mmCIF file of C-alpha atoms in Angstrom:
data_model
loop_
_atom_site.group_PDB
_atom_site.id
_atom_site.type_symbol
_atom_site.label_atom_id
_atom_site.label_comp_id
_atom_site.label_asym_id
_atom_site.label_seq_id
_atom_site.Cartn_x
_atom_site.Cartn_y
_atom_site.Cartn_z
ATOM 1 C CA MET A 20 147.710 303.556 69.458
ATOM 2 C CA TYR A 21 148.568 306.840 67.730
ATOM 3 C CA ARG A 22 151.946 306.933 69.462
ATOM 4 C CA ALA A 23 152.710 303.366 68.377
ATOM 5 C CA PHE A 24 151.777 304.184 64.785
ATOM 6 C CA SER A 25 153.997 307.271 64.842
ATOM 7 C CA ALA A 26 156.968 305.298 66.102
ATOM 8 C CA LEU A 27 156.500 302.566 63.495
ATOM 9 C CA PHE A 28 156.215 305.162 60.729
ATOM 10 C CA LEU A 29 159.469 306.820 61.690
ATOM 11 C CA VAL A 30 161.327 303.541 62.037
ATOM 12 C CA ALA A 31 160.159 302.452 58.592
ATOM 13 C CA THR A 32 161.094 305.799 57.068
ATOM 14 C CA LEU A 33 164.550 305.933 58.590
ATOM 15 C CA SER A 34 165.230 302.276 57.808
ATOM 16 C CA GLY A 35 164.373 302.901 54.178
ATOM 17 C CA CYS A 36 166.896 305.713 53.908
ATOM 18 C CA ALA A 37 169.718 303.238 54.602
ATOM 19 C CA THR A 38 169.450 302.015 50.998
ATOM 20 C CA SER A 39 167.467 304.739 49.225
ATOM 21 C CA TRP A 40 167.035 308.375 50.164
ATOM 22 C CA VAL A 41 165.160 310.732 47.856
ATOM 23 C CA VAL A 42 165.261 314.446 48.595
ATOM 24 C CA ASP A 43 161.976 315.914 47.372
ATOM 25 C CA SER A 44 162.022 319.685 46.935
ATOM 26 C CA ASN A 45 159.288 322.115 45.965
ATOM 27 C CA VAL A 46 160.923 324.449 43.448
ATOM 28 C CA LYS A 47 159.777 327.749 42.018
ATOM 29 C CA SER A 48 161.937 329.589 39.464
ATOM 30 C CA PHE A 49 161.694 332.768 37.417
ATOM 31 C CA ALA A 50 163.665 333.914 34.372
ATOM 32 C CA THR A 51 163.554 337.526 33.227
ATOM 33 C CA PRO A 52 161.904 337.642 29.758
ATOM 34 C CA GLY A 53 164.169 338.612 26.898
ATOM 35 C CA THR A 54 167.419 337.606 28.603
ATOM 36 C CA THR A 55 169.663 334.656 27.872
ATOM 37 C CA VAL A 56 172.483 333.138 29.884
ATOM 38 C CA PRO A 57 175.093 331.691 27.490
ATOM 39 C CA PRO A 58 176.686 328.307 28.260
ATOM 40 C CA GLY A 59 179.974 328.693 30.113
ATOM 41 C CA ALA A 60 179.048 332.125 31.469
ATOM 42 C CA THR A 61 181.144 333.275 34.418
ATOM 43 C CA TYR A 62 179.973 334.484 37.817
ATOM 44 C CA ARG A 63 181.125 335.454 41.273
ATOM 45 C CA PHE A 64 179.287 335.277 44.574
ATOM 46 C CA GLU A 65 177.888 338.402 46.159
ATOM 47 C CA ARG A 66 177.363 338.496 49.931
ATOM 48 C CA LEU A 67 174.950 340.494 52.027
ATOM 49 C CA PRO A 68 176.387 342.250 55.109
ATOM 50 C CA SER A 69 174.836 339.598 57.372
ATOM 51 C CA GLN A 70 176.520 336.872 55.312
ATOM 52 C CA GLN A 71 179.873 338.630 55.496
ATOM 53 C CA ALA A 72 179.663 338.389 59.281
ATOM 54 C CA ASP A 73 179.731 334.572 59.162
ATOM 55 C CA THR A 74 182.437 333.775 56.642
ATOM 56 C CA ALA A 75 182.859 330.085 57.477
ATOM 57 C CA ARG A 76 179.150 329.319 57.071
ATOM 58 C CA GLN A 77 178.884 331.256 53.826
ATOM 59 C CA ASP A 78 181.993 329.576 52.417
ATOM 60 C CA GLY A 79 180.330 326.220 53.000
ATOM 61 C CA LEU A 80 177.067 327.267 51.349
ATOM 62 C CA GLU A 81 178.890 328.716 48.357
ATOM 63 C CA ALA A 82 180.785 325.455 47.896
ATOM 64 C CA MET A 83 177.433 323.637 47.789
ATOM 65 C CA ALA A 84 175.997 326.110 45.292
ATOM 66 C CA THR A 85 179.146 326.014 43.142
ATOM 67 C CA ALA A 86 178.699 322.289 42.507
ATOM 68 C CA ALA A 87 175.093 322.881 41.392
ATOM 69 C CA LEU A 88 176.047 325.845 39.186
ATOM 70 C CA ASP A 89 178.789 323.763 37.559
ATOM 71 C CA LYS A 90 176.162 321.192 36.550
ATOM 72 C CA VAL A 91 174.165 323.787 34.596
ATOM 73 C CA GLY A 92 177.252 325.065 32.753
ATOM 74 C CA LEU A 93 178.171 328.176 34.745
ATOM 75 C CA ARG A 94 181.780 328.782 35.748
ATOM 76 C CA ARG A 95 183.026 330.679 38.777
ATOM 77 C CA ASP A 96 185.476 333.458 37.937
ATOM 78 C CA ASP A 97 185.894 336.092 40.637
ATOM 79 C CA ALA A 98 188.192 338.203 38.421
ATOM 80 C CA ARG A 99 186.042 338.419 35.257
ATOM 81 C CA PRO A 100 182.425 337.633 36.138
ATOM 82 C CA GLN A 101 179.561 338.183 33.741
ATOM 83 C CA TYR A 102 177.042 337.639 36.546
ATOM 84 C CA THR A 103 176.803 337.792 40.316
ATOM 85 C CA ALA A 104 175.133 335.044 42.333
ATOM 86 C CA GLN A 105 173.516 335.751 45.680
ATOM 87 C CA ILE A 106 172.556 332.632 47.642
ATOM 88 C CA GLY A 107 170.846 331.913 50.926
ATOM 89 C CA ALA A 108 169.829 328.958 53.065
ATOM 90 C CA ARG A 109 167.610 328.491 56.093
ATOM 91 C CA VAL A 110 167.139 325.460 58.343
ATOM 92 C CA THR A 111 164.627 325.387 61.203
ATOM 93 C CA ALA A 112 163.450 322.559 63.409
ATOM 94 C CA ALA A 113 159.949 322.048 64.785
ATOM 95 C CA LEU A 114 157.913 319.294 66.368
ATOM 96 C CA SER A 115 157.365 316.351 64.045
ATOM 97 C CA PRO A 116 153.811 316.116 62.669
ATOM 98 C CA TRP A 117 153.959 312.434 63.720
ATOM 99 C CA ALA A 118 154.607 313.263 67.377
ATOM 100 C CA ASP A 119 152.125 312.074 69.984
ATOM 101 C CA PRO A 120 149.506 314.844 70.383
ATOM 102 C CA TRP A 121 148.821 313.728 73.962
ATOM 103 C CA LEU A 122 152.346 314.752 74.898
ATOM 104 C CA TYR A 123 153.038 317.689 72.602
ATOM 105 C CA GLY A 124 149.739 318.907 71.214
ATOM 106 C CA PRO A 125 146.466 320.317 72.505
ATOM 107 C CA GLY A 126 144.326 317.803 74.344
ATOM 108 C CA PRO A 127 141.315 317.875 76.666
ATOM 109 C CA TRP A 128 143.512 319.378 79.399
ATOM 110 C CA GLY A 129 145.487 321.774 77.229
ATOM 111 C CA TYR A 130 149.032 321.150 76.027
ATOM 112 C CA GLY A 131 150.707 318.051 77.435
ATOM 113 C CA TYR A 132 154.125 319.643 77.779
ATOM 114 C CA GLY A 133 153.337 323.090 76.551
ATOM 115 C CA GLY A 134 154.119 324.584 73.158
ATOM 116 C CA TYR A 135 157.128 323.357 71.240
ATOM 117 C CA SER A 136 159.302 325.377 68.928
ATOM 118 C CA GLY A 137 162.929 325.700 68.026
ATOM 119 C CA TYR A 138 165.495 326.773 65.485
ATOM 120 C CA TYR A 139 168.404 324.873 64.005
ATOM 121 C CA GLY A 140 171.599 325.736 65.847
ATOM 122 C CA HIS A 141 169.813 327.355 68.799
ATOM 123 C CA ARG A 142 168.561 326.078 72.130
ATOM 124 C CA TRP A 143 165.173 324.418 72.196
ATOM 125 C CA HIS A 144 162.439 325.574 74.544
ATOM 126 C CA GLY A 145 159.512 323.866 76.185
ATOM 127 C CA GLY A 146 157.462 324.253 79.334
ATOM 128 C CA GLY A 147 155.791 321.771 81.654
ATOM 129 C CA TRP A 148 152.115 321.509 82.479
ATOM 130 C CA TYR A 149 152.678 323.985 85.255
ATOM 131 C CA GLY A 150 155.337 326.115 83.618
ATOM 132 C CA GLY A 151 158.155 323.698 84.436
ATOM 133 C CA PRO A 152 161.797 324.003 83.355
ATOM 134 C CA MET A 153 163.157 323.699 79.842
ATOM 135 C CA PHE A 154 163.809 320.198 78.504
ATOM 136 C CA THR A 155 165.558 318.645 75.521
ATOM 137 C CA PRO A 156 163.535 318.021 72.346
ATOM 138 C CA PRO A 157 162.057 314.632 71.453
ATOM 139 C CA ALA A 158 164.064 312.299 69.250
ATOM 140 C CA ASN A 159 161.933 313.036 66.176
ATOM 141 C CA PRO A 160 162.058 316.748 65.312
ATOM 142 C CA TRP A 161 160.896 317.872 61.877
ATOM 143 C CA TYR A 162 163.370 319.908 59.799
ATOM 144 C CA GLN A 163 162.263 322.604 57.368
ATOM 145 C CA ARG A 164 164.810 323.804 54.821
ATOM 146 C CA GLU A 165 164.907 326.431 52.099
ATOM 147 C CA VAL A 166 167.618 327.535 49.660
ATOM 148 C CA SER A 167 167.536 330.462 47.259
ATOM 149 C CA LEU A 168 169.644 331.840 44.421
ATOM 150 C CA VAL A 169 169.446 335.122 42.503
ATOM 151 C CA LEU A 170 171.578 335.659 39.391
ATOM 152 C CA ARG A 171 172.225 339.253 38.278
ATOM 153 C CA GLU A 172 174.150 340.869 35.456
ATOM 154 C CA ALA A 173 177.526 342.010 36.741
ATOM 155 C CA GLY A 174 177.517 345.183 34.619
ATOM 156 C CA GLY A 175 176.100 348.547 35.526
ATOM 157 C CA SER A 176 172.472 347.441 35.260
ATOM 158 C CA HIS A 177 172.840 344.709 37.885
ATOM 159 C CA ARG A 178 169.601 343.351 36.432
ATOM 160 C CA VAL A 179 168.158 340.107 37.776
ATOM 161 C CA VAL A 180 168.143 337.415 35.089
ATOM 162 C CA TYR A 181 167.231 334.370 37.159
ATOM 163 C CA GLU A 182 165.629 333.727 40.550
ATOM 164 C CA THR A 183 164.910 330.362 42.120
ATOM 165 C CA ARG A 184 163.948 328.850 45.454
ATOM 166 C CA ALA A 185 163.641 325.282 46.773
ATOM 167 C CA ARG A 186 161.889 324.027 49.934
ATOM 168 C CA ASN A 187 162.127 320.665 51.686
ATOM 169 C CA ASP A 188 160.946 319.253 54.997
ATOM 170 C CA GLY A 189 161.360 315.926 56.746
ATOM 171 C CA PRO A 190 162.799 314.055 59.750
ATOM 172 C CA TYR A 191 166.402 313.844 58.496
ATOM 173 C CA SER A 192 168.978 316.015 60.260
ATOM 174 C CA SER A 193 171.797 315.722 57.679
ATOM 175 C CA SER A 194 171.714 319.269 56.325
ATOM 176 C CA ALA A 195 175.268 318.922 54.993
ATOM 177 C CA ALA A 196 174.002 316.210 52.622
ATOM 178 C CA ILE A 197 170.571 317.673 51.838
ATOM 179 C CA LEU A 198 171.362 321.337 51.120
ATOM 180 C CA PRO A 199 173.677 320.627 48.124
ATOM 181 C CA VAL A 200 170.923 318.507 46.567
ATOM 182 C CA MET A 201 168.423 321.301 47.140
ATOM 183 C CA PHE A 202 170.656 323.783 45.286
ATOM 184 C CA GLU A 203 170.806 321.264 42.444
ATOM 185 C CA ALA A 204 167.008 320.934 42.480
ATOM 186 C CA ALA A 205 166.595 324.724 42.503
ATOM 187 C CA LEU A 206 168.600 324.964 39.271
ATOM 188 C CA GLN A 207 166.809 322.224 37.369
ATOM 189 C CA GLY A 208 165.364 323.755 34.206
ATOM 190 C CA PHE A 209 167.947 326.567 34.100
ATOM 191 C CA PRO A 210 167.938 328.895 32.212
ATOM 192 C CA ASN A 211 164.365 328.315 30.963
ATOM 193 C CA PRO A 212 162.366 326.931 33.895
ATOM 194 C CA PRO A 213 158.777 325.729 33.606
ATOM 195 C CA PRO A 214 156.114 328.033 35.070
ATOM 196 C CA GLY A 215 154.685 327.506 38.526
ATOM 197 C CA GLU A 216 155.844 325.446 41.460
ATOM 198 C CA ARG A 217 157.074 321.911 40.760
ATOM 199 C CA ARG A 218 158.341 318.917 42.686
ATOM 200 C CA VAL A 219 161.942 317.869 41.988
ATOM 201 C CA ASN A 220 163.103 314.511 43.358
ATOM 202 C CA ILE A 221 166.817 313.696 43.528
ATOM 203 C CA GLU A 222 168.138 310.466 45.011
ATOM 204 C CA LEU A 223 171.173 310.601 47.274
ATOM 205 C CA THR A 224 173.872 307.983 46.914
ATOM 206 C CA PRO A 225 174.872 306.069 50.079
ATOM 207 C CA ALA A 226 178.224 307.906 50.112
ATOM 208 C CA ALA A 227 176.527 311.321 50.027
ATOM 209 C CA LYS A 228 174.364 310.501 53.047
ATOM 210 C CA LYS A 229 177.331 310.041 55.392
#
C-alpha cells in the first residue's frame, strides 16, 4: 500500500509540472551594516582554484548568475569592476523520501537492498542483501541543490558587502532549468534582505523547463 501511494504521489507531482512548476527555495541572506550597493554598480566574477580547474562548468554557472544579477541592477564589467562576485553551486542525489522502505529502508530484516547514496554526476552505489553487486538507482531519486553568492568590494579592502544562499530539493532532475531560478531567488531582497531564512517561490515558464 505504501509503495502504491508513493507511485501515485510522484505521478501526480510530475504530471502537475507539465503546466505549472514552482521552484521553492529556502533563502538566507546577509548584508554588511553601513554599506550600500548603488544601482548599476559593476562587478566581475572571482574564481577559486577548484573552479578554475573546470572552466566549462564555471562558465555555465556564471551565465546563470549573470542573468539574476542583471535583474537586481548590477552590471558585469571585467575591466572596471566595483565589486567581485564569487558564486558556487552543488547538486547531490539521494534516495527519494517517497521510496518504498521495504526495498530501500530499514525493515524487520535489515535493509532491503542495502544503503543508498549517490552524488550528481558520479556513479551510484548500492549493495544486495548479501553484499551483491552494484545496481542502477531507482527511477525516483531526490535531488538536493544549493547555490551561493558572495559580493565583495573590488578595492584594497576586499570587504564582503553581501552574502546569500538558496537551497532546494525535489524529484526534478532539470538542474539547467532550476539553478538559474535559485540564483534569482537568492538575490530577492537585494541589497537590503529581510532577516532570517525565508521561502522564495518562483514559477518556471513551460519554455524554461525544457
